[in-house]
């Protein structure tokens, strides 16, 4: 204002200038009065009239600002170097506090801690350069880490690489890259609004369940247990409870102490700061600063000190395998051999010896030694007896069962009920002679099952192995050996041409089980261990009818092999090529590995195998001269790139983190040995992007509004996507703006703090990496546990419960999302949560609220009422009855128009083809009443209407006209009015500006241009077709003159408002 007036009056005379300046002062005072601010409050910053989240038009910006990075614009145009100290302090805080959380979130995703540390480098650097938010600091998020871990596990399930850390990292990096692409597309296409379709209640249920699963996942490390991971809560809890007898008490004691420290320490710090603030002494101020340090940093320091003492101050160096025993082949013994790999590697960790078995197929195992592509593989596992010659050693190792696996939908909730089949029936199914589940042979074997629930003639889908398989050889051998199977047209071998009309191929035993579980009314064959390990209620082994009225199950045959033999056994062999005498010294560790395989009998039985007696030929593996203890390193790249996937090393029986690579990660494209399903990967990427953006967008808006600066949300989303794409090439995983790390960066003045945090994080990791290697692993899980427990949103649940029926739909959505996530898994829960959100949105759009309105006594305000107010006619009639004779009362009561009522409705949603029928049905139901004079429709909450809805409404209006019921509209906008006039043929006289005028006109039977409310000066003249009529009037409308002139008489009416 000052600048404007000085420029305006510069060339004017003194008198005119003085007049203008007085006007300026008056305008300034009015301006400050409107803002509610005092002119003397000079210390406050001026108000900026701008949106905190906007896109600035490009044409108003100089070219250099349009081309420059956001951080460059801030530094050159807004940044004050006096704030550099604030940014440095914020960078130190978020770096020191971010390192332990990044490491713990990597463990939650099933990745090494180095992947978590990588999130502090390149992703943070890219976002600092491209992002527009000054306080938001990107970091891993608990829910996305949990999602990523399950997605990696599902991608590698049944491929033979389930425990291969290199493949796990490769899949995680690939999903991260895809998620970055999706996030960038969200920003480029400005699709942030799609996130609004996930309601807060659904998101609360999903996040709460995910937090509980994440907390339960840490129990194994907090208690020192060996529990297999599971994304399903009740399975995870069941496995943890089963292992409680093996608690490692020193680890559990550290965990309890650490959790108690993180819970109690904030209260101690708060109380100490309150007392120290009152003491005016430099030492007190210093101690007050110490009390502001996050408790997690104290815990990390104590943990590193404890770990250093336990490890005798000897940090771990990089672990590299020197002796690698490699094998590959059949999938049947894979579960046991993977367990042996862990056991063998743990026992020989200090010797830098490891083993790795890759399950492919028996056909692949038989080809070892015959082609050059398998050079360096020391043994093959096959499920058929390999050809005997002088160049190889054959060792029988394991025996198990092959069972027929079925998916019968009506038995999914009845695990105690088995389907009974005999071998001839199974042979007929695979041959194509029995093609439906309603076949008499199947019904006769299972007379008590409700086959009528399956419908008529449900076809049988047969699932078989796609590759050359020893399981196939054992299964067809069992069919060929049974009486009455009529399987002579099949030839024994690892590949069989089945004759079933509906045939599905799958890879590996786990792949067959997964396929059967996903295809209702299907049957396949797999090992008993693979079926039990999948723990899928949709896939179960059948019980064999062995004749003579006897039925046996796999569990019974495993427990009593002599009295209840299983008709389809399978034996696994090790096939070891002989080496010449010059290579005898290289076989020491191979023999050691084989001795381990034969030693773990109890573990084999737990995994549903029977370990065969130790073979005498095992002595032939190593030569007589066994002095050399070095196994020849396998040729090829596998041995050089092998990374130990064993549990963390230990110090004094406490598991510690182990070697931490502090070097700058090098860019690399993930190498994945399995074929990825692109459709599934994109679906996973979309879910990761949605969950990451929900928290990120909330953070960006929060700090932009709080600090009063503008951000471009599409640009910021592109920055997050670019950070994930670049990070994936440097070993990072999914990151976005996190609440906890952003809160630590709240005091930052610009993106400079995040840029500095990259350098600070690298310097800290480089300096303390030897000490980090001795950090007890349970410390990271303590941090993770205390970080995810507060995510359980009890407040939202309690608030919805207090709302009662008004919050029922949101409460139901929250419960569905919570239960689905807990009992189906995180990925499935996320999908169902999105579906529930969309269903809730569609439901509320299809069935909107239609309120019946009533005028409040003494006013022109209309509102829904629980108890309907008495009709004005009833009030007037009661007063007149006391003044009239009996004949007069009969005369007044007689006209039907006086008994008629007027109803007012408000449709509280847009009118479109899917919900217009609700309004139409309401009008038709009201038209059935005999005393309805008219209906007033309040359209103030109808922002738009489509032509289909107008046509639906037109039919109801026609019926209303036929019954001489007036339907009028109030508060109609131009677009809706146009459709009502053009499509519904509504007259202009049926539209009113207010509800009161519309209702009074309907009661008087007048069009809008003759409304009794149009004239505000004179009492209205109502030409009603009756001798007597009564009108309820409002003093606020017509003043003190309460007289009304009627045709046929003049009646004085008291104040009835």
mmCIF file of C-alpha atoms in Angstrom, residues 6 118 158 212 338 430 458 460 468 528 614 644 650 682 738 833 877 884 915 1001 1005:
data_model
loop_
_atom_site.group_PDB
_atom_site.id
_atom_site.type_symbol
_atom_site.label_atom_id
_atom_site.label_comp_id
_atom_site.label_asym_id
_atom_site.label_seq_id
_atom_site.Cartn_x
_atom_site.Cartn_y
_atom_site.Cartn_z
ATOM 1 C CA UNK A 6 3.697 6.945 -3.160
ATOM 2 C CA UNK A 118 22.076 -47.389 1.204
ATOM 3 C CA UNK A 158 8.643 -72.496 -5.552
ATOM 4 C CA UNK A 212 1.063 -55.954 14.818
ATOM 5 C CA UNK A 338 18.253 -76.006 2.446
ATOM 6 C CA UNK A 430 -4.881 -88.505 -14.911
ATOM 7 C CA UNK A 458 -17.762 -79.950 -12.166
ATOM 8 C CA UNK A 460 -11.459 -81.907 -12.857
ATOM 9 C CA UNK A 468 11.695 -83.620 -16.154
ATOM 10 C CA UNK A 528 4.110 -84.593 1.401
ATOM 11 C CA UNK A 614 24.598 -93.909 6.236
ATOM 12 C CA UNK A 644 26.520 -65.799 3.042
ATOM 13 C CA UNK A 650 27.621 -64.431 17.269
ATOM 14 C CA UNK A 682 3.465 -54.158 -11.621
ATOM 15 C CA UNK A 738 8.440 -40.734 6.844
ATOM 16 C CA UNK A 833 -8.440 -52.716 2.014
ATOM 17 C CA UNK A 877 -57.311 -25.672 13.524
ATOM 18 C CA UNK A 884 -66.322 -21.871 16.185
ATOM 19 C CA UNK A 915 -28.673 -43.385 -7.543
ATOM 20 C CA UNK A 1001 -46.630 -21.658 -2.876
ATOM 21 C CA UNK A 1005 -51.506 -23.930 -4.971
#
